mmCIF file of C-alpha atoms and ligand atoms in Angstrom:
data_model
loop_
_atom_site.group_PDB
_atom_site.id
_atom_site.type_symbol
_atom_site.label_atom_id
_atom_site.label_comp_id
_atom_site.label_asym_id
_atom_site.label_seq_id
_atom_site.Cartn_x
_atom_site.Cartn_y
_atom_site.Cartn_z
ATOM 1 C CA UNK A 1 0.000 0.000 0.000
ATOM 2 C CA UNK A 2 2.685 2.613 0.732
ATOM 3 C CA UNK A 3 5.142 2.753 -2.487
ATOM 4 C CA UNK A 4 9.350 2.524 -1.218
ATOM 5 C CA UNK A 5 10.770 5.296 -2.109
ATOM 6 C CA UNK A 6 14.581 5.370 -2.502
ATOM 7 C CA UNK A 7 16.480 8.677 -1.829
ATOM 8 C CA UNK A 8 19.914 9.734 -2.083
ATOM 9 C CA UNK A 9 21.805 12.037 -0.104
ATOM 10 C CA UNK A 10 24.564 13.390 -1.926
ATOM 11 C CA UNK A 11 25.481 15.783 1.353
ATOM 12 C CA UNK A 12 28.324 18.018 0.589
ATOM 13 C CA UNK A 13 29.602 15.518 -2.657
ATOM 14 C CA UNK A 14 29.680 16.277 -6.629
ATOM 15 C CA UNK A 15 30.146 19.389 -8.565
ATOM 16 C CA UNK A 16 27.684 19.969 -11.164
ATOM 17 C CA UNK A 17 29.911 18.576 -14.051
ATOM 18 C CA UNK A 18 30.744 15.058 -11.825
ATOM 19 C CA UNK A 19 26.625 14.850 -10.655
ATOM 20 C CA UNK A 20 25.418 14.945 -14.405
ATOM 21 C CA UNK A 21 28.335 12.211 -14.784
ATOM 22 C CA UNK A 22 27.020 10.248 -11.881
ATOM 23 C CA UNK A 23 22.870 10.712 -13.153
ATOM 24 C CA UNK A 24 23.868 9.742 -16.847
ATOM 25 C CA UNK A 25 25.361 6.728 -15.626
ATOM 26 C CA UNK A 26 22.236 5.948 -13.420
ATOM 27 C CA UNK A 27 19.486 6.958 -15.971
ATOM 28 C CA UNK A 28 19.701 3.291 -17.396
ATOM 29 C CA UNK A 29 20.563 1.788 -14.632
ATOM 30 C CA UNK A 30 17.394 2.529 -12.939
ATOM 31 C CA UNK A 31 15.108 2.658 -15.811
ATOM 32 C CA UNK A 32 12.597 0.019 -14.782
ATOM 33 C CA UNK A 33 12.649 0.780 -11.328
ATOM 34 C CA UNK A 34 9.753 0.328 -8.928
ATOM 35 C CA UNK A 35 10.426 2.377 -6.283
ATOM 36 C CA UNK A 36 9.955 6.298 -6.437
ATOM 37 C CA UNK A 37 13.858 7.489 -7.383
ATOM 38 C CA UNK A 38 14.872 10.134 -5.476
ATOM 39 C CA UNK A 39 18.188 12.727 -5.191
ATOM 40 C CA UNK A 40 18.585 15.350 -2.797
ATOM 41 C CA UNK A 41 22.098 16.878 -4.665
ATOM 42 C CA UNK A 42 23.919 19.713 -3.400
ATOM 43 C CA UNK A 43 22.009 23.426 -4.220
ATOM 44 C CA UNK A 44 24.712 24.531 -6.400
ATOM 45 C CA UNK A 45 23.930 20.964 -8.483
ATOM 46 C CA UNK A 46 20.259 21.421 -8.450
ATOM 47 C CA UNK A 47 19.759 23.067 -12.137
ATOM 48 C CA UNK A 48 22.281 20.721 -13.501
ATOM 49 C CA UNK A 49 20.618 18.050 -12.311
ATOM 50 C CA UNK A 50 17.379 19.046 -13.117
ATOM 51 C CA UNK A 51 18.148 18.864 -17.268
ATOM 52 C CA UNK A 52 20.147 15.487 -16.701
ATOM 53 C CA UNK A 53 16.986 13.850 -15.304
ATOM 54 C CA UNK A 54 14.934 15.291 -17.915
ATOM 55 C CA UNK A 55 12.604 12.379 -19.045
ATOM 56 C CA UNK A 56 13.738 10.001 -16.657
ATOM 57 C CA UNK A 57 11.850 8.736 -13.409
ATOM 58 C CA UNK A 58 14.478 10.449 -11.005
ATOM 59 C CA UNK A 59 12.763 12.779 -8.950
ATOM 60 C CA UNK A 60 14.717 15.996 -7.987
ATOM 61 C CA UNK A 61 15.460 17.065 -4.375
ATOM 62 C CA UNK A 62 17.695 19.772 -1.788
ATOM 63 C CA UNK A 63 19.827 18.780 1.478
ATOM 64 C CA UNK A 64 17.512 21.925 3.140
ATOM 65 C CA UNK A 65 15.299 24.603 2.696
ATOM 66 C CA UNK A 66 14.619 28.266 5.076
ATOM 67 C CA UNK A 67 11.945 28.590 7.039
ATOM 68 C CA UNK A 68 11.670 32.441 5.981
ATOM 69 C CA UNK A 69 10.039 33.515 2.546
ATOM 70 C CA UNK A 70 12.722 35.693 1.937
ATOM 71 C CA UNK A 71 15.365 38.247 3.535
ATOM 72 C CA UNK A 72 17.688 38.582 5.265
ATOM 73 C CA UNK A 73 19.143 35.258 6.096
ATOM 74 C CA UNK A 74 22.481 35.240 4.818
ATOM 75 C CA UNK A 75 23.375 31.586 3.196
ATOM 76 C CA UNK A 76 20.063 30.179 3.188
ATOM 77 C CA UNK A 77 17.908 28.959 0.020
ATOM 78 C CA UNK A 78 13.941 29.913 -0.151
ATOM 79 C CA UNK A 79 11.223 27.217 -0.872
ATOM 80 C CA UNK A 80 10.875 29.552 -3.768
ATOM 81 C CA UNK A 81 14.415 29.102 -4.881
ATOM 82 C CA UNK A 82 13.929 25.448 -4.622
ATOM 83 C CA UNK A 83 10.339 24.980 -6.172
ATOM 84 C CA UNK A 84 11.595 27.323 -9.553
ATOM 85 C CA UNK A 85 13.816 24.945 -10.402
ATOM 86 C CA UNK A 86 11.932 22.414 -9.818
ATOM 87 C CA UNK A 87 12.610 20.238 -6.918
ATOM 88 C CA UNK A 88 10.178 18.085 -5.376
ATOM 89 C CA UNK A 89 11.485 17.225 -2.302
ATOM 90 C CA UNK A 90 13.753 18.121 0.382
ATOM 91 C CA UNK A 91 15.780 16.124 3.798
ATOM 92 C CA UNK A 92 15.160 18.468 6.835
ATOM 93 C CA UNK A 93 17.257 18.220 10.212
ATOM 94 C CA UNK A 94 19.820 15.899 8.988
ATOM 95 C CA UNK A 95 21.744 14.384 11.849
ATOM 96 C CA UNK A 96 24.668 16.126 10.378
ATOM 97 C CA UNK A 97 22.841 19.798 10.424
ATOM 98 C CA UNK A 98 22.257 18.715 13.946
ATOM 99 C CA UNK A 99 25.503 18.155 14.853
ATOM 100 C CA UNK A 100 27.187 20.584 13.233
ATOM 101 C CA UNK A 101 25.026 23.566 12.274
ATOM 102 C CA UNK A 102 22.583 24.408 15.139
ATOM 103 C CA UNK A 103 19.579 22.752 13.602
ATOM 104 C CA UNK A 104 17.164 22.050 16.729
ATOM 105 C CA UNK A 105 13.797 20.144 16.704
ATOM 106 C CA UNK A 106 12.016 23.926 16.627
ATOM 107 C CA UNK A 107 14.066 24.995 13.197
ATOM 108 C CA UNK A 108 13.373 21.684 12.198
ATOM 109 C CA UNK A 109 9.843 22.179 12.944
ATOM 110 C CA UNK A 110 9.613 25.680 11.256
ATOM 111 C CA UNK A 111 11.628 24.432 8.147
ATOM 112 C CA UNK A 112 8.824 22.054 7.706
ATOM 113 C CA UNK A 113 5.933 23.704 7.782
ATOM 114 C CA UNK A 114 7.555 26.149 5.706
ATOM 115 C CA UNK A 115 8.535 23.357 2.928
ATOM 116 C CA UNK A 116 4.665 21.927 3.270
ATOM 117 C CA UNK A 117 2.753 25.500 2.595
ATOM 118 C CA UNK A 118 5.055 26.060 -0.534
ATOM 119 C CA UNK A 119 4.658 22.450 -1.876
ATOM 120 C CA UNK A 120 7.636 21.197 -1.552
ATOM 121 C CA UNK A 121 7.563 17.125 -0.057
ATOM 122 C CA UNK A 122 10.446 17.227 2.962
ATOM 123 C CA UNK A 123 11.793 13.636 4.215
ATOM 124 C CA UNK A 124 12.405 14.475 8.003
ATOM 125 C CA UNK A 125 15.427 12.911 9.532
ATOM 126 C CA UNK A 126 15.016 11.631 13.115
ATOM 127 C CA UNK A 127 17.394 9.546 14.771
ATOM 128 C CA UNK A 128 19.179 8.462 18.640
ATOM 129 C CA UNK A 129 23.322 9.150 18.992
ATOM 130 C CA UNK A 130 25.203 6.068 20.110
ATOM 131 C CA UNK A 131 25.215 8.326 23.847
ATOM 132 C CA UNK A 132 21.804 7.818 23.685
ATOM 133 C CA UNK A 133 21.038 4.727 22.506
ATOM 134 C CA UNK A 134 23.718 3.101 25.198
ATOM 135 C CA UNK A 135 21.991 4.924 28.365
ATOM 136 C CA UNK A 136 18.980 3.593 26.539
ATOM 137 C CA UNK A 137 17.208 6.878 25.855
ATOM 138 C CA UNK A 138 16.133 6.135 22.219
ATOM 139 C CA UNK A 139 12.635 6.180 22.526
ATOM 140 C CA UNK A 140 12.325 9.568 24.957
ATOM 141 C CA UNK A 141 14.641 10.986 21.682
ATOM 142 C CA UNK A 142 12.665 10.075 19.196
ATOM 143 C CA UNK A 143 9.146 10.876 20.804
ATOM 144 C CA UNK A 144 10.745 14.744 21.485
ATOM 145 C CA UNK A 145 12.388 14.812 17.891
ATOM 146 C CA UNK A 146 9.053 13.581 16.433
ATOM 147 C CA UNK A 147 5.908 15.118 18.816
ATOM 148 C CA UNK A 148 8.585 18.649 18.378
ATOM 149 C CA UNK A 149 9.279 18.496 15.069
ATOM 150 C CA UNK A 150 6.028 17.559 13.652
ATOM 151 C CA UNK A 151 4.357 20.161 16.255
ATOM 152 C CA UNK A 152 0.798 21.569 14.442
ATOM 153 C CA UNK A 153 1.330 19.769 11.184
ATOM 154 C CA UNK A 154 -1.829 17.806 10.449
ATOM 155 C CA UNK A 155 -1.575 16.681 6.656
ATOM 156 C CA UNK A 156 0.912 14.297 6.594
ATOM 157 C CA UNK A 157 0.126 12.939 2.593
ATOM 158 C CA UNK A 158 3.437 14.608 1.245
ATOM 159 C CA UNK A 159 5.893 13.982 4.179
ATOM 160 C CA UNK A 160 8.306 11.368 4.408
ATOM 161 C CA UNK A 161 10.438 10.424 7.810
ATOM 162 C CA UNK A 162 13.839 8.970 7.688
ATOM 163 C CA UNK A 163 14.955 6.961 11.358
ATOM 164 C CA UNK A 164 18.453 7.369 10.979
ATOM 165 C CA UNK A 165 20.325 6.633 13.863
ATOM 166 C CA UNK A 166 23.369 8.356 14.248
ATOM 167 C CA UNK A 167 26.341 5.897 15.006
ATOM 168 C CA UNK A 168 24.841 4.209 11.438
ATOM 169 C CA UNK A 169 25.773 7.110 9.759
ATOM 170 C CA UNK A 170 29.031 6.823 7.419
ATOM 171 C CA UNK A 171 30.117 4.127 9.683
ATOM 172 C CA UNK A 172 30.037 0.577 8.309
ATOM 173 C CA UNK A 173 27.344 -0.062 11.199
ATOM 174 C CA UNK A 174 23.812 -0.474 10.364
ATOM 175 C CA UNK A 175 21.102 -1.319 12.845
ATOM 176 C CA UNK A 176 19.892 -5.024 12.036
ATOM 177 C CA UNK A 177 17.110 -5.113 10.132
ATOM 178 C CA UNK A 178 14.461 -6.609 12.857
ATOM 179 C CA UNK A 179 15.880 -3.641 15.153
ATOM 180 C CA UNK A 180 15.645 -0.691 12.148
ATOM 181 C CA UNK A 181 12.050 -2.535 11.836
ATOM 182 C CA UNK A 182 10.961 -2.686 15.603
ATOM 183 C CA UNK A 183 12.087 1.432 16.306
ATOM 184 C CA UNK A 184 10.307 2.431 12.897
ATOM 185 C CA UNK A 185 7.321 0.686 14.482
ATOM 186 C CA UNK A 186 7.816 2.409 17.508
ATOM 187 C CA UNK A 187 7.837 5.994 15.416
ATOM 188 C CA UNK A 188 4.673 4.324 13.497
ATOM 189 C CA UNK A 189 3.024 3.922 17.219
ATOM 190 C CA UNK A 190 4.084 7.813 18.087
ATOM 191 C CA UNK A 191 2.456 8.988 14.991
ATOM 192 C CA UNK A 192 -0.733 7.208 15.479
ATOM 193 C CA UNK A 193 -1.122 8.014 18.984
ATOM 194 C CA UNK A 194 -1.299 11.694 18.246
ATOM 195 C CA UNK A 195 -2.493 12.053 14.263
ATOM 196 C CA UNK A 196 -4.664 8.710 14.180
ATOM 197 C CA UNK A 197 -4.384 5.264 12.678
ATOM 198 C CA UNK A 198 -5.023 6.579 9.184
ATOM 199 C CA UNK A 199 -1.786 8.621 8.776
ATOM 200 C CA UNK A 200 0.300 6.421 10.502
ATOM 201 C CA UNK A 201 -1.163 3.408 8.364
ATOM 202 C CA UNK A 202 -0.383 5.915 5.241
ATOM 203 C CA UNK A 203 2.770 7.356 6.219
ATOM 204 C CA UNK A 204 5.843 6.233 4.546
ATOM 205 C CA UNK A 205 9.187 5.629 7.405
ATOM 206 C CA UNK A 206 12.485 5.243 5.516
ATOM 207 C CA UNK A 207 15.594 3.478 7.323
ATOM 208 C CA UNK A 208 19.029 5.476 6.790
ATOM 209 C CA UNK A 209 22.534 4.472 8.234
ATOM 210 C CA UNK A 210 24.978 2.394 5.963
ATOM 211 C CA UNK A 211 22.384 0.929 3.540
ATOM 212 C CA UNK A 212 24.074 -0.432 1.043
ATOM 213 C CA UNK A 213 23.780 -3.231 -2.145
ATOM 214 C CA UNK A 214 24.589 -6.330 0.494
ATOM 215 C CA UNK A 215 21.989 -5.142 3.286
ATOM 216 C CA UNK A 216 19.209 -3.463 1.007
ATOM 217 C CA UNK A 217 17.404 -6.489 0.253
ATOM 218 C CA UNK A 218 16.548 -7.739 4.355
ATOM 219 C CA UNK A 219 15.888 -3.914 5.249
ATOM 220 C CA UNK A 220 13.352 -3.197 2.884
ATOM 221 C CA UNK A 221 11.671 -6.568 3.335
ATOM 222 C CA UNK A 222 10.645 -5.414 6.732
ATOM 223 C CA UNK A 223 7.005 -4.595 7.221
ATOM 224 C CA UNK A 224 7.562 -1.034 8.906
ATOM 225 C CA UNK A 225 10.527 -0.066 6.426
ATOM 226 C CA UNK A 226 9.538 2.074 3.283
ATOM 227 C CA UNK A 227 12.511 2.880 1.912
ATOM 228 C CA UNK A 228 16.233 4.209 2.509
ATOM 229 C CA UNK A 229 18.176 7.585 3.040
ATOM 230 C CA UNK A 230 21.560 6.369 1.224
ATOM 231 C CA UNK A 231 24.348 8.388 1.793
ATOM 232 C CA UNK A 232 27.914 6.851 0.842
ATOM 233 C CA UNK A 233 26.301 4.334 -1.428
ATOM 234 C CA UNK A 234 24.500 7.507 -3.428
ATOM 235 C CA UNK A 235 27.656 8.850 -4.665
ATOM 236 C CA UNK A 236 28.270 5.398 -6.824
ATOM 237 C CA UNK A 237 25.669 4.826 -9.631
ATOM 238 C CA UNK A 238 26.036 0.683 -9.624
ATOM 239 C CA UNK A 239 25.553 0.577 -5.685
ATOM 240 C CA UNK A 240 22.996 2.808 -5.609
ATOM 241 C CA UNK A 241 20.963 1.708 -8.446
ATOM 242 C CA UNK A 242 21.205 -2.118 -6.829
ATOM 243 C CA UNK A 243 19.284 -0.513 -3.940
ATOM 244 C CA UNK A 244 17.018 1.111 -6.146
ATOM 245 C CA UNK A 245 16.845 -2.824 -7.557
ATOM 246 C CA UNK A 246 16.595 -4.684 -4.466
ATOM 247 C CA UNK A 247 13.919 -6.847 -5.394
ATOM 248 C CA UNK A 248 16.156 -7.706 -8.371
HETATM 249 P P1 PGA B 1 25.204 6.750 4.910
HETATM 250 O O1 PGA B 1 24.433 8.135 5.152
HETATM 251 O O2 PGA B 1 24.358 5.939 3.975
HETATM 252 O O3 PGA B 1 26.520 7.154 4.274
HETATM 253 O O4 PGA B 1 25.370 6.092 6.229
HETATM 254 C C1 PGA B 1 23.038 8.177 5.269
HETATM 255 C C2 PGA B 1 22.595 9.577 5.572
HETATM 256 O O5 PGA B 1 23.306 10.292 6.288
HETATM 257 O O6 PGA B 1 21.527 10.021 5.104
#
């Protein structure tokens, strides 16, 4: 009932002359594909990438969008910006713009209601540190991360959520696939608590963390999983595209 859909998350990777490379070489690759095809490329790659897909069934997406319309936010990139070139979708509050750039469960919050009224489809990241997850606090993360982040949205048609847990990140280590399955179903159980059966029945829960050609296949076979956030194995057309391909 709820279609996979397969995203890659190019982070800060490609220029625009190697990411048309790397989407000619994947055009055929993932021709037939049944999943929705999805890459979230670097905003400097966007238009580039944009004419490269041209007529195939890769969708287009950003690494972030502002919560403001416009202004004065120095290094940011508008949902306008982003929905004139034509992207579809876009990953808000990364684990890495966590880390790293401030991003809190309130911007995260703000970014997404901002990417919903413009139209634009945002896969929200969600996920526990190792810290966490060892002092077994993974479920109190995830229920602030999710009942924060998600705070007055009620249509959830257009949004994706990607459980990502951090120390699976870029590290070789990916949660097992009964575990990825039994703390998406615990995200499932948040979401219908508060929005109903209906959207949680409906909404689509992507695992993220080191998924790769070799692991693909036993991840997505998993009743709660919908679909991947690939990071390293983006970057290579072959391994991607086999993920893309997991049901061979
Ligand atoms: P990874 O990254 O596949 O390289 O672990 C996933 C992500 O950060 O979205």
């Amino acid at each position: 009932m709820r279609k996979p859909i397969i995203a890659g998350n190019w982070k800060m990777n490609k220029t625009a002359k190697e990411a048309v490379e790397l989407i000619n070489e994947l055009k055929p690759l993932v021709a037939k594909s049944k999943p929705e095809v999805v890459v979230c490329v670097p905003y400097t790659d966007l238009w580039a990438v944009k004419e490269a897909i041209a007529g195939s069934k890769i969708k287009l997406g950003a690494e972030n969008v502002a919560w403001a319309d416009s202004g004065a936010f120095t290094g940011e990139i508008s949902a306008d910006m982003l929905k004139e070139i034509g992207v579809e979708y876009v990953i808000i509050g990364h684990s890495e713009r966590r880390q790293y750039f401030g991003e809190t469960d309130e911007s995260v919050n703000m970014r997404l209601k901002q990417a919903l009224a413009k139209g634009l489809k945002p896969i929200v990241c969600v996920g526990e540190t190792l810290t966490e997850r060892e002092k077994n606090k993974t479920k109190r993360v995830l229920k602030k991360q999710v009942l924060e982040g998600f705070k007055d949205v009620v249509d959830f048609t257009d949004i994706v959520i990607a459980y990502e847990p951090v120390w699976a990140i870029g590290t070789g280590k990916t949660a097992t696939a009964e575990d990825a399955n039994k703390t998406i179903g615990y995200i499932r159980s948040l979401v219908k608590k508060t929005w109903g059966a209906e959207v949680a029945k409906s909404l689509r829960i992507q695992y993220g963390g080191s998924m790769k050609p070799s692991n693909a296949k036993e991840l997505m076979a998993m009743r709660n999983i919908d679909g991947g956030l690939i990071g390293g194995a983006a970057l290579k057309a072959q391994d991607f595209a086999s993920i893309v391909n997991y049901k061979g």
